[in-house]
CSV table of C-alpha atoms in Angstrom, one decimal:
chain,number,residue,atom,x,y,z
D,1,GLN,CA,58.6,65.0,62.4
D,2,LYS,CA,61.6,65.0,60.2
D,3,GLU,CA,61.2,64.6,56.5
D,4,VAL,CA,64.8,63.4,55.9
D,5,GLU,CA,67.0,61.7,58.4
D,6,GLN,CA,70.8,61.2,58.3
D,7,ASN,CA,73.3,59.9,60.8
D,8,SER,CA,75.2,63.1,61.8
D,9,GLY,CA,78.4,61.2,62.3
D,10,PRO,CA,81.2,61.9,62.4
D,11,LEU,CA,82.1,59.1,60.0
D,12,SER,CA,85.8,58.4,59.7
D,13,VAL,CA,87.3,56.2,57.0
D,14,PRO,CA,90.9,55.6,56.0
D,15,GLU,CA,92.2,56.9,52.7
D,16,GLY,CA,91.4,54.5,49.9
D,17,ALA,CA,88.4,52.9,51.7
D,18,ILE,CA,84.8,53.0,50.7
D,19,ALA,CA,82.7,55.6,52.6
D,20,SER,CA,79.0,54.7,52.9
D,21,LEU,CA,76.5,57.4,53.7
D,22,ASN,CA,72.8,56.7,54.4
D,23,CYS,CA,69.6,58.6,54.3
D,24,THR,CA,66.0,57.8,54.9
D,25,TYR,CA,62.9,59.8,54.1
D,26,SER,CA,59.4,59.8,55.3
D,27,ASP,CA,57.2,60.9,52.4
D,28,ARG,CA,56.4,58.1,50.0
D,29,VAL,CA,55.5,60.5,47.2
D,30,SER,CA,59.1,61.8,47.0
D,31,GLN,CA,60.2,61.9,43.5
D,32,SER,CA,63.8,63.1,43.3
D,33,PHE,CA,66.8,62.5,45.5
D,34,PHE,CA,70.0,64.4,45.8
D,35,TRP,CA,73.4,64.3,47.5
D,36,TYR,CA,75.2,67.5,48.2
D,37,ARG,CA,78.7,68.0,49.5
D,38,GLN,CA,79.4,71.0,51.8
D,39,TYR,CA,82.8,72.0,52.9
D,40,SER,CA,83.1,74.0,56.0
D,41,GLY,CA,82.1,77.6,55.4
D,42,LYS,CA,81.0,76.9,51.9
D,43,SER,CA,77.6,76.4,50.2
D,44,PRO,CA,76.2,72.9,49.2
D,45,GLU,CA,77.5,71.6,45.9
D,46,LEU,CA,75.5,69.0,44.0
D,47,ILE,CA,77.2,65.7,43.6
D,48,MET,CA,74.6,63.3,42.5
D,49,SER,CA,70.9,63.2,41.6
D,50,ILE,CA,68.9,60.0,41.3
D,51,TYR,CA,65.3,59.5,40.3
D,52,SER,CA,64.6,55.8,39.9
D,53,ASN,CA,65.3,52.7,41.9
D,54,GLY,CA,68.7,51.1,41.6
D,55,ASP,CA,72.2,52.4,41.3
D,56,LYS,CA,73.7,55.4,39.6
D,57,GLU,CA,77.4,55.7,39.2
D,58,ASP,CA,79.5,58.8,38.5
D,59,GLY,CA,83.2,58.4,38.8
D,60,ARG,CA,84.0,57.4,42.4
D,61,PHE,CA,80.4,58.1,43.5
D,62,THR,CA,77.5,55.7,43.5
D,63,ALA,CA,74.0,56.7,44.6
D,64,GLN,CA,71.6,53.9,45.5
D,65,LEU,CA,67.8,54.4,45.7
D,66,ASN,CA,65.3,52.0,47.2
D,67,LYS,CA,61.8,53.6,47.1
D,68,ALA,CA,60.1,50.7,48.8
D,69,SER,CA,62.4,51.0,51.8
D,70,GLN,CA,62.5,54.8,51.5
D,71,TYR,CA,66.2,54.7,51.6
D,72,VAL,CA,68.9,56.4,49.6
D,73,SER,CA,72.6,56.0,50.0
D,74,LEU,CA,75.9,57.4,48.7
D,75,LEU,CA,79.0,55.3,48.3
D,76,ILE,CA,82.4,57.0,47.8
D,77,ARG,CA,85.1,54.6,46.5
D,78,ASP,CA,88.8,55.2,47.0
D,79,SER,CA,88.1,57.9,49.5
D,80,GLN,CA,90.5,60.8,49.5
D,81,PRO,CA,91.2,63.4,52.2
D,82,SER,CA,89.6,66.0,49.9
D,83,ASP,CA,86.3,64.1,50.3
D,84,SER,CA,86.2,65.2,53.9
D,85,ALA,CA,83.1,67.3,54.2
D,86,THR,CA,79.5,67.3,55.3
D,87,TYR,CA,77.2,65.4,53.0
D,88,LEU,CA,73.6,66.5,52.7
D,89,CYS,CA,70.8,64.3,51.5
D,90,ALA,CA,67.9,66.1,49.9
D,91,VAL,CA,64.5,64.9,48.7
D,92,SER,CA,62.1,66.6,46.4
D,93,LEU,CA,58.4,66.0,46.3
D,94,SER,CA,56.6,67.9,43.5
D,95,GLY,CA,56.8,71.5,42.5
D,96,ASN,CA,59.5,73.4,44.4
D,97,GLN,CA,59.5,71.4,47.6
D,98,PHE,CA,62.9,70.3,48.7
D,99,TYR,CA,63.7,68.8,52.1
D,100,PHE,CA,67.2,68.4,53.5
D,101,GLY,CA,68.7,66.2,56.2
D,102,THR,CA,71.1,67.6,58.8
D,103,GLY,CA,74.1,66.1,57.0
D,104,THR,CA,76.7,63.5,57.8
D,105,SER,CA,80.2,64.7,58.6
D,106,LEU,CA,82.8,62.6,56.8
D,107,THR,CA,86.5,62.6,57.6
D,108,VAL,CA,89.0,60.7,55.4
D,109,ILE,CA,92.1,59.9,57.3
D,110,PRO,CA,95.4,60.0,55.3
H,1,GLU,CA,82.4,79.3,40.0
H,2,THR,CA,78.6,78.7,40.0
H,3,GLY,CA,75.7,80.1,38.0
H,4,VAL,CA,74.2,81.6,41.2
H,5,THR,CA,75.9,84.6,42.8
H,6,GLN,CA,75.2,86.3,46.1
H,7,THR,CA,76.3,89.6,47.7
H,8,PRO,CA,77.6,90.5,50.1
H,9,ARG,CA,79.5,87.4,51.2
H,10,HIS,CA,79.8,88.6,54.7
H,11,LEU,CA,77.6,91.0,56.7
H,12,VAL,CA,77.7,92.3,60.2
H,13,MET,CA,74.8,94.4,61.3
H,14,GLY,CA,73.3,95.8,64.5
H,15,MET,CA,69.7,95.0,65.5
H,16,THR,CA,68.5,98.4,64.4
H,17,ASN,CA,70.1,98.3,61.0
H,18,LYS,CA,68.4,97.7,57.6
H,19,LYS,CA,70.3,95.8,55.0
H,20,SER,CA,69.6,93.7,51.9
H,21,LEU,CA,71.0,90.5,50.5
H,22,LYS,CA,71.1,90.1,46.8
H,23,CYS,CA,71.0,86.9,44.7
H,24,GLU,CA,71.4,86.6,40.9
H,25,GLN,CA,71.1,83.4,38.9
H,26,HIS,CA,72.6,83.1,35.4
H,27,LEU,CA,71.1,79.7,34.6
H,28,GLY,CA,67.8,80.7,33.1
H,29,HIS,CA,66.0,79.0,35.9
H,30,ASN,CA,62.4,80.0,36.8
H,31,ALA,CA,62.4,79.2,40.5
H,32,MET,CA,64.5,80.9,43.3
H,33,TYR,CA,64.8,80.2,47.0
H,34,TRP,CA,66.1,81.6,50.2
H,35,TYR,CA,67.4,79.2,52.9
H,36,LYS,CA,68.8,79.7,56.3
H,37,GLN,CA,71.5,77.4,57.6
H,38,SER,CA,72.3,77.4,61.3
H,39,ALA,CA,74.8,75.2,63.0
H,40,LYS,CA,73.6,71.6,63.7
H,41,LYS,CA,70.3,72.2,62.0
H,42,PRO,CA,69.0,71.2,58.6
H,43,LEU,CA,68.7,73.8,55.9
H,44,GLU,CA,65.5,75.8,56.6
H,45,LEU,CA,63.5,76.9,53.6
H,46,MET,CA,62.4,80.5,54.0
H,47,PHE,CA,60.8,81.6,50.7
H,48,VAL,CA,60.2,80.2,47.2
H,49,TYR,CA,59.5,82.2,44.1
H,50,ASN,CA,58.3,80.6,40.9
H,51,PHE,CA,58.2,82.9,37.8
H,52,LYS,CA,58.6,85.9,40.1
H,53,GLU,CA,55.5,84.9,42.2
H,54,GLN,CA,56.0,83.9,45.8
H,55,THR,CA,54.7,80.3,46.2
H,56,GLU,CA,56.1,79.5,49.7
H,57,ASN,CA,56.5,81.5,52.9
H,58,ASN,CA,57.7,79.1,55.5
H,59,SER,CA,56.4,81.0,58.6
H,60,VAL,CA,59.3,83.4,58.4
H,61,PRO,CA,59.2,86.4,60.7
H,62,SER,CA,58.2,89.7,59.1
H,63,ARG,CA,61.7,91.2,59.8
H,64,PHE,CA,62.7,89.2,56.7
H,65,SER,CA,61.1,90.6,53.6
H,66,PRO,CA,61.8,89.0,50.2
H,67,GLU,CA,61.6,90.7,46.8
H,68,CYS,CA,61.8,89.1,43.4
H,69,PRO,CA,61.7,91.7,40.6
H,70,ASN,CA,62.3,89.2,37.8
H,71,SER,CA,63.2,85.5,37.4
H,72,SER,CA,67.0,86.2,37.7
H,73,HIS,CA,67.1,88.3,40.8
H,74,LEU,CA,66.1,87.8,44.4
H,75,PHE,CA,66.5,90.0,47.4
H,76,LEU,CA,66.1,89.5,51.1
H,77,HIS,CA,65.5,92.7,53.0
H,78,LEU,CA,66.5,92.6,56.6
H,79,HIS,CA,65.4,94.9,59.4
H,80,THR,CA,65.4,94.9,63.2
H,81,LEU,CA,67.0,91.5,63.3
H,82,GLN,CA,67.8,89.5,66.4
H,83,PRO,CA,71.2,87.8,67.3
H,84,GLU,CA,69.6,84.4,66.7
H,85,ASP,CA,69.2,85.4,63.1
H,86,SER,CA,72.9,85.1,62.7
H,87,ALA,CA,73.4,82.3,60.1
H,88,LEU,CA,74.5,81.5,56.6
H,89,TYR,CA,71.8,82.6,54.2
H,90,LEU,CA,71.8,80.6,51.0
H,91,CYS,CA,70.1,81.4,47.7
H,92,ALA,CA,69.3,78.7,45.2
H,93,SER,CA,67.6,78.3,41.9
H,94,SER,CA,66.1,75.4,40.0
H,95,GLN,CA,64.4,74.5,36.8
H,96,LYS,CA,62.2,71.6,35.9
H,97,SER,CA,63.5,69.7,32.9
H,98,ARG,CA,61.9,66.4,31.6
H,99,GLY,CA,60.0,66.1,34.8
H,100,GLN,CA,63.0,66.5,37.1
H,101,GLU,CA,64.0,69.5,39.0
H,102,THR,CA,67.5,70.1,40.4
H,103,GLN,CA,68.5,72.9,42.7
H,104,TYR,CA,71.8,74.8,42.6
H,105,PHE,CA,73.1,77.0,45.4
H,106,GLY,CA,74.9,80.3,45.6
H,107,PRO,CA,78.0,80.8,47.8
H,108,GLY,CA,75.9,82.2,50.7
H,109,THR,CA,76.0,85.3,52.8
H,110,ARG,CA,77.4,84.8,56.3
H,111,LEU,CA,75.3,87.1,58.5
H,112,LEU,CA,76.2,88.2,62.1
H,113,VAL,CA,73.7,90.2,64.1
H,114,LEU,CA,75.2,92.0,67.0
């Protein structure tokens, strides 16, 4: 049984549009939630972390967390071709337990 | 580029070889991790060390042997690997701060087993 689920995509959006990436998790005691961006052949790079219900904004990125629905999302406003990558959702329980989804591939079309 | 470095970046080895992957973190973190990333699969956690002590061994075959001499260094010793072990091996570190823990990754070692 998967801990973290993401739509693998590919998700394609035109340049300037909003890209919406979704993630659900199975463990209700999950405490911390992360979005990583991974370019092809590179390692995951942390974009956002969110720990409490609601929205968290950082530049063009907004993370949304709904613990009751066990759902976390990432919105990318004004999408750019450089945003084309695989986005990994990660969930942390307690201690050093991190669980990752398979990632959603995003392509921003110029 | 990041506070976590890995060497080598690329490695090709035969099934009878012995090699080691090295990871070093410069972030003052107290936890370090090895992950395996294969195509179309989620990141697979292999080992976790917390304050140099191994706290997680995620049913990894014995042909992978970790070593953590101190909180800043982590090794993964490889021997008699199989072609299916070809993957990107990622090291990460983390530190709990104000009840929250965030993980940072190194650039990875791309391993090919022939």
